[in-house]
Coordinates of C-alpha atoms and ligand atoms in Angstrom, one line a residue:
M1 CA 84.6 111.1 99.2
G2 CA 87.1 113.2 100.8
N3 CA 90.8 112.8 100.0
W4 CA 92.7 114.7 102.6
K5 CA 96.0 114.1 100.7
M6 CA 99.2 114.8 103.0
H7 CA 97.1 117.0 105.5
G8 CA 96.0 116.7 109.1
R9 CA 97.2 116.7 112.6
I10 CA 95.6 115.0 115.5
S11 CA 94.0 118.1 117.1
E12 CA 92.6 119.5 113.8
N13 CA 91.4 116.1 112.8
A14 CA 89.4 115.6 115.8
T15 CA 87.3 118.8 115.1
L16 CA 86.9 117.8 111.4
L17 CA 86.0 114.3 111.9
T18 CA 83.5 115.0 114.6
E19 CA 81.8 117.8 112.6
V20 CA 81.6 115.6 109.4
A21 CA 80.1 112.8 111.4
A22 CA 77.5 115.1 113.0
G23 CA 76.6 116.7 109.5
A24 CA 76.5 113.6 107.8
S25 CA 74.0 111.9 110.1
A26 CA 71.4 114.2 108.7
L27 CA 72.0 113.3 105.1
Q28 CA 69.1 111.4 103.2
N29 CA 68.6 109.7 99.8
G30 CA 71.2 107.1 100.3
V31 CA 74.3 109.5 100.1
R32 CA 77.3 107.7 101.1
V33 CA 80.2 109.7 102.8
G34 CA 83.8 108.8 103.5
V35 CA 87.2 110.4 104.1
C36 CA 90.4 109.0 102.9
V37 CA 93.0 110.1 105.5
P38 CA 96.8 109.7 105.9
C39 CA 97.8 106.2 107.5
P40 CA 98.9 107.5 110.8
Y41 CA 95.3 108.8 111.3
L42 CA 93.5 105.6 110.5
A43 CA 93.1 104.6 114.3
Q44 CA 91.9 108.1 115.2
S45 CA 89.4 108.0 112.3
Q46 CA 88.2 104.4 113.5
A47 CA 87.9 105.7 116.9
L48 CA 85.9 108.9 116.1
L49 CA 83.9 107.5 113.2
S50 CA 82.7 104.1 114.3
G51 CA 79.0 104.2 115.0
S52 CA 78.6 107.1 112.4
V53 CA 77.6 107.0 108.8
V54 CA 80.9 108.1 107.7
R55 CA 83.3 105.4 106.3
W56 CA 87.1 105.9 106.2
G57 CA 89.7 104.9 103.8
I58 CA 93.3 104.9 103.0
Q59 CA 95.0 106.9 100.0
D60 CA 97.1 104.1 98.7
V61 CA 98.1 100.4 99.5
S62 CA 101.1 98.4 98.7
A63 CA 100.9 96.1 95.6
H64 CA 102.7 93.5 97.7
P65 CA 101.2 91.4 100.6
A66 CA 103.0 91.7 103.9
G67 CA 106.9 91.1 103.6
A68 CA 110.1 93.0 103.3
Y69 CA 108.9 96.1 101.8
T70 CA 110.1 99.1 104.0
G71 CA 107.9 101.9 104.4
E72 CA 104.9 100.2 102.5
V73 CA 101.5 99.7 104.0
A74 CA 99.7 96.5 103.2
A75 CA 96.0 96.4 102.4
E76 CA 95.4 93.9 105.2
M77 CA 96.9 96.4 107.6
A78 CA 94.3 99.1 106.6
A79 CA 91.7 96.4 107.0
D80 CA 92.9 96.0 110.6
F81 CA 91.7 99.5 111.2
G82 CA 88.3 99.0 109.8
V83 CA 89.0 100.8 106.7
T84 CA 86.3 100.6 103.9
Y85 CA 88.0 102.3 101.1
A86 CA 91.4 102.4 99.3
I87 CA 92.2 105.0 96.7
V88 CA 94.5 103.6 94.1
G89 CA 96.2 105.3 91.1
H90 CA 95.7 108.8 92.2
S91 CA 97.3 111.1 89.7
E92 CA 99.9 112.3 92.2
R93 CA 101.0 108.8 92.8
R94 CA 101.2 108.2 89.1
A95 CA 103.1 111.4 88.5
Y96 CA 105.3 111.5 91.5
H97 CA 105.9 108.0 92.3
R98 CA 105.7 106.8 88.5
E99 CA 103.0 104.3 89.2
S100 CA 102.1 102.5 86.0
P101 CA 98.6 101.2 85.0
E102 CA 100.0 97.6 85.8
L103 CA 101.1 98.6 89.4
V104 CA 97.7 100.4 90.0
A105 CA 95.9 97.2 89.0
A106 CA 97.9 95.2 91.3
K107 CA 97.0 97.5 94.1
A108 CA 93.4 97.4 93.1
Q109 CA 93.4 93.6 93.2
R110 CA 95.3 93.6 96.7
A111 CA 92.7 96.0 98.1
I112 CA 89.9 93.7 97.0
E113 CA 91.5 90.6 98.4
A114 CA 91.8 92.4 101.7
G115 CA 88.1 93.2 101.7
L116 CA 88.5 96.9 100.8
T117 CA 86.7 98.8 98.1
P118 CA 89.3 100.2 95.7
I119 CA 88.6 103.8 94.3
V120 CA 90.6 103.6 91.1
C121 CA 91.6 107.0 89.9
V122 CA 92.0 107.8 86.2
G123 CA 92.6 111.1 84.5
E124 CA 94.6 112.9 81.6
T125 CA 96.9 115.7 81.7
L126 CA 96.2 118.9 79.9
E127 CA 98.7 118.0 77.3
E128 CA 96.9 114.8 76.8
R129 CA 93.6 116.4 76.6
E130 CA 94.8 119.1 73.9
S131 CA 96.1 116.4 71.9
G132 CA 93.0 114.6 71.8
A133 CA 94.2 111.7 73.8
T134 CA 91.9 111.7 76.8
E135 CA 89.9 108.5 76.1
Q136 CA 93.0 106.5 74.9
V137 CA 94.9 107.5 78.2
I138 CA 92.0 107.0 80.6
G139 CA 91.0 103.9 78.8
T140 CA 94.3 102.3 79.1
Q141 CA 94.5 103.2 82.7
L142 CA 91.0 101.7 83.4
E143 CA 91.5 98.6 81.1
A144 CA 94.8 97.5 83.0
V145 CA 92.6 97.2 86.2
L146 CA 89.7 95.5 84.7
L147 CA 92.1 93.1 83.1
V148 CA 93.2 91.5 86.3
L149 CA 89.6 91.6 88.1
T150 CA 86.9 88.9 87.8
E151 CA 83.7 90.4 86.6
K152 CA 82.4 90.1 90.2
Q153 CA 85.5 91.9 91.6
A154 CA 85.2 94.7 88.9
A155 CA 81.5 95.2 89.8
S156 CA 82.6 95.9 93.4
I157 CA 85.0 98.8 92.6
V158 CA 84.4 102.7 92.5
V159 CA 86.1 104.8 89.7
A160 CA 87.0 108.3 89.8
Y161 CA 87.7 110.6 87.0
E162 CA 90.1 113.2 88.1
P163 CA 91.3 115.3 85.2
V164 CA 95.0 116.3 86.2
W165 CA 94.5 119.9 85.0
A166 CA 91.6 120.4 87.4
I167 CA 93.3 119.2 90.5
G168 CA 94.0 121.7 93.0
T169 CA 94.0 124.4 90.1
G170 CA 90.6 125.9 90.7
K171 CA 89.9 124.8 87.3
T172 CA 86.9 122.5 87.2
A173 CA 86.0 120.4 84.1
R174 CA 82.7 121.7 82.6
P175 CA 79.7 119.5 83.7
G176 CA 79.2 118.5 80.1
Q177 CA 83.0 117.7 79.6
A178 CA 83.1 115.6 82.7
Q179 CA 79.9 113.9 81.7
D180 CA 81.4 113.0 78.3
V181 CA 84.3 111.2 80.1
H182 CA 82.1 109.7 82.6
A183 CA 79.7 108.1 79.7
F184 CA 82.9 106.8 78.1
L185 CA 84.0 105.1 81.2
R186 CA 80.6 103.7 81.7
R187 CA 80.7 102.0 78.2
K188 CA 84.2 100.7 79.0
L189 CA 82.9 99.2 82.3
Q190 CA 79.9 97.8 80.4
E191 CA 82.1 95.8 78.1
K192 CA 83.4 93.9 81.2
G193 CA 79.9 92.8 82.1
A194 CA 76.4 94.2 82.7
A195 CA 76.8 94.6 86.5
V196 CA 80.1 96.4 86.1
A197 CA 78.3 99.2 84.3
N198 CA 76.7 100.2 87.5
V199 CA 79.9 100.9 89.5
P200 CA 79.9 104.3 91.1
L201 CA 81.5 107.0 89.1
L202 CA 83.1 109.9 91.0
Y203 CA 84.3 113.3 89.5
G204 CA 87.3 114.9 91.1
G205 CA 89.0 118.1 90.5
S206 CA 88.2 121.5 92.2
V207 CA 84.9 120.3 93.4
K208 CA 83.4 123.1 95.7
P209 CA 80.1 124.0 97.2
E210 CA 79.4 126.3 94.3
N211 CA 79.8 123.8 91.5
A212 CA 78.9 120.4 93.0
Q213 CA 75.4 120.6 92.2
E214 CA 75.8 121.1 88.6
L215 CA 78.2 118.2 88.3
F216 CA 76.1 116.0 90.2
A217 CA 73.2 116.6 88.1
Q218 CA 75.0 114.8 85.2
R219 CA 73.7 111.6 84.3
D220 CA 76.8 109.5 84.8
I221 CA 78.3 111.4 87.8
D222 CA 77.6 109.4 90.9
G223 CA 79.5 111.6 93.5
G224 CA 82.7 113.3 93.9
L225 CA 86.3 112.9 95.1
I226 CA 87.0 115.9 97.0
G227 CA 90.5 117.3 97.8
G228 CA 90.9 120.8 99.3
A229 CA 87.3 121.2 100.1
S230 CA 87.2 118.0 102.3
L231 CA 89.5 119.8 104.8
K232 CA 86.7 122.3 105.7
S233 CA 83.6 120.5 107.3
K234 CA 81.4 123.3 106.2
D235 CA 82.5 123.0 102.5
F236 CA 82.6 119.2 102.7
L237 CA 79.0 118.9 104.2
A238 CA 77.7 121.4 101.8
I239 CA 78.9 119.2 98.8
C240 CA 77.5 116.1 100.4
Q241 CA 74.2 118.1 100.7
A242 CA 74.5 118.9 97.0
A243 CA 74.7 115.0 96.3
Q244 CA 71.4 114.6 98.4
T245 CA 69.4 116.6 96.1
E246 CA 71.3 116.0 92.7
L247 CA 72.1 112.4 92.5
H248 CA 69.8 110.1 90.8
Ligands
LIG301 P1 90.9 119.2 94.6 O1 89.5 118.9 95.2 O2 91.9 119.8 95.8 O3 91.1 119.6 93.3 O4 91.7 117.7 94.6 C1 90.9 116.7 93.9 C2 91.6 115.4 94.1 O5 92.7 115.2 93.6 C3 90.9 114.3 94.9 O6 91.5 113.2 95.0

């Protein structure tokens, strides 16, 4: 899954989306590909990706239904543009917009109610990791979401583990380090119900063509949430190809 963050212009997007759609059509082994684009480009993504294997998504949704919330985008509005996925709780939103675990949970719920699949992001800062608080921090982040969802709803989400210290820094979690956290997340999901344990778990944070294969080979890593490398079709497609060979 690509996360373009706040990048893109109409002319550049056209090339990128067309190349990704063309490259993704050759993927096998059930690899699913998506791109989460800035809101103004949802219509363009819908126009260029409809009929391709690539799904498109939004990077955030409002915790409110439609109403007097200037600047917000309701999940139903994204659904109007054929959106499949909605990232919620990205660490950049938790950090720069002070999103609490409860707010992220409300957003996940709204996304589901609008027929979207939330990609719930969790992750610890370097300080939290070094103080041994990783499991407590991401456990709290995930539990808040699981608390407001039914078992059936919870079984329909995607979870992304993105250590904050690995995002955009070029520092990737070692595959074993990421696997340990994914196994922990899997156990937490399992507590909610047997079907919930199977939700796709993505790893994000400086995933590149060079390290994707080793990450995806880990037992509980089901895919990636790709920032910088999703802006270059060649790199993004190379990562998708690594998923094709390594995912189980
Ligand atoms: P980078 O791949 O640029 O480190 O970003 C990861 C990310 O935050 C994806 O949501």
